[in-house]
Amino acid sequence: MIRKIWILTLFPEYFKPLLECGISGSAFRGERSDGNFKFEVKFVNIRDYSTTKYKSVDDTPFGGGPGMVMRADILRDALVKGVQETGNYASLEDLHVIYTSPRGKVWNNKVARDFGTQILAHPSKDVVFICGRYEGVDERFLEKYVNDYYSLGDFVLTGGELAVMTMLDSAVRFVPGILGNKLSSEYDSFEDGLIEYPQYTKPREFEGMEVPQILLDGHHKKIGEWQHEQKKAMTLKWRPDLMSDRKSDGKG
């Protein structure tokens, strides 16, 4: 089965590294899966659906203000003609449309896991991402066509492309069959509210610094206990805010 991910953007070339590099690249090229489905990423250039003389997709905002706003009619045509009709969907109800915006749910590890396991891995609908630009998108398009909003945090990007790539890269790791070791995602930072413990590899001595002896002794229970204590110590040192969150959640 093919799981399609549609991306509406003015700059499809932004996504070249995502599709060509690393584990996520092989996943979105359809080369990694659990055998039940493969991903297929398809791009729609919003500018292709402009009917203006210079193929513009934006205009000045009613009521005044700085910058330009992406037009609702052009975005609608890109969605309907570029996705629904091209993809042979019976209606837009077969699509889950997402827009990255400050109004959206803040993206974190839990949201990425839920997105990967519930929307990417077992979607009832194919996914469409709308990559905004300029001062934003005409509110009427958002009200009528967008199903979900997500935000990377309280800062502003010049466009939605980097946000969409970040979402896809972080979420696809949780899709079964994508990571070579199914435990890899479970040991990563933030899975238990802590950042990852320190990692070491060869050489055993580097510029006078030795690998902790406990990691060389082969006692797996003690190593696990050490790693857990190191996670707490590293979190307290570098991300004490996470420790406060754990206490408020009753995790200690």
Short mmCIF file of N, CA and C in Angstrom, two decimals, residues 10 45-58 71 74 134:
data_model
loop_
_atom_site.label_atom_id
_atom_site.label_comp_id
_atom_site.label_asym_id
_atom_site.label_seq_id
_atom_site.Cartn_x
_atom_site.Cartn_y
_atom_site.Cartn_z
N LEU A 10 5.96 26.78 -2.63
CA LEU A 10 6.53 27.59 -3.71
C LEU A 10 7.95 27.16 -4.03
N ASN A 45 3.52 22.64 -6.87
CA ASN A 45 4.03 24.02 -6.86
C ASN A 45 2.83 24.96 -6.92
N ILE A 46 2.63 25.70 -5.86
CA ILE A 46 1.46 26.58 -5.76
C ILE A 46 1.42 27.58 -6.91
N ARG A 47 2.58 28.01 -7.34
CA ARG A 47 2.64 29.03 -8.40
C ARG A 47 2.05 28.51 -9.72
N ASP A 48 2.03 27.20 -9.90
CA ASP A 48 1.47 26.64 -11.13
C ASP A 48 -0.03 26.92 -11.26
N TYR A 49 -0.67 27.30 -10.17
CA TYR A 49 -2.12 27.50 -10.18
C TYR A 49 -2.50 28.98 -10.12
N SER A 50 -1.50 29.83 -10.29
CA SER A 50 -1.77 31.26 -10.37
C SER A 50 -2.25 31.62 -11.77
N THR A 51 -3.24 32.47 -11.85
CA THR A 51 -3.74 32.94 -13.15
C THR A 51 -3.33 34.38 -13.41
N THR A 52 -2.48 34.93 -12.57
CA THR A 52 -2.05 36.31 -12.75
C THR A 52 -0.95 36.38 -13.81
N LYS A 53 -0.75 37.56 -14.33
CA LYS A 53 0.21 37.76 -15.42
C LYS A 53 1.61 37.31 -15.05
N TYR A 54 2.02 37.61 -13.83
CA TYR A 54 3.39 37.31 -13.42
C TYR A 54 3.46 36.08 -12.49
N LYS A 55 2.40 35.28 -12.49
CA LYS A 55 2.34 34.07 -11.68
C LYS A 55 2.53 34.35 -10.19
N SER A 56 2.03 35.48 -9.73
CA SER A 56 2.10 35.80 -8.31
C SER A 56 1.04 34.98 -7.56
N VAL A 57 1.30 34.73 -6.29
CA VAL A 57 0.37 33.95 -5.47
C VAL A 57 -0.11 34.75 -4.27
N ASP A 58 0.30 36.02 -4.17
CA ASP A 58 0.00 36.83 -2.99
C ASP A 58 -0.53 38.19 -3.43
N ARG A 71 -2.99 34.15 -1.47
CA ARG A 71 -4.38 34.21 -1.87
C ARG A 71 -5.11 32.88 -1.66
N ILE A 74 -5.99 30.83 -5.07
CA ILE A 74 -4.87 30.10 -5.67
C ILE A 74 -4.52 28.86 -4.85
N TYR A 134 5.45 34.64 3.15
CA TYR A 134 5.10 36.05 3.29
C TYR A 134 4.50 36.30 4.69
#
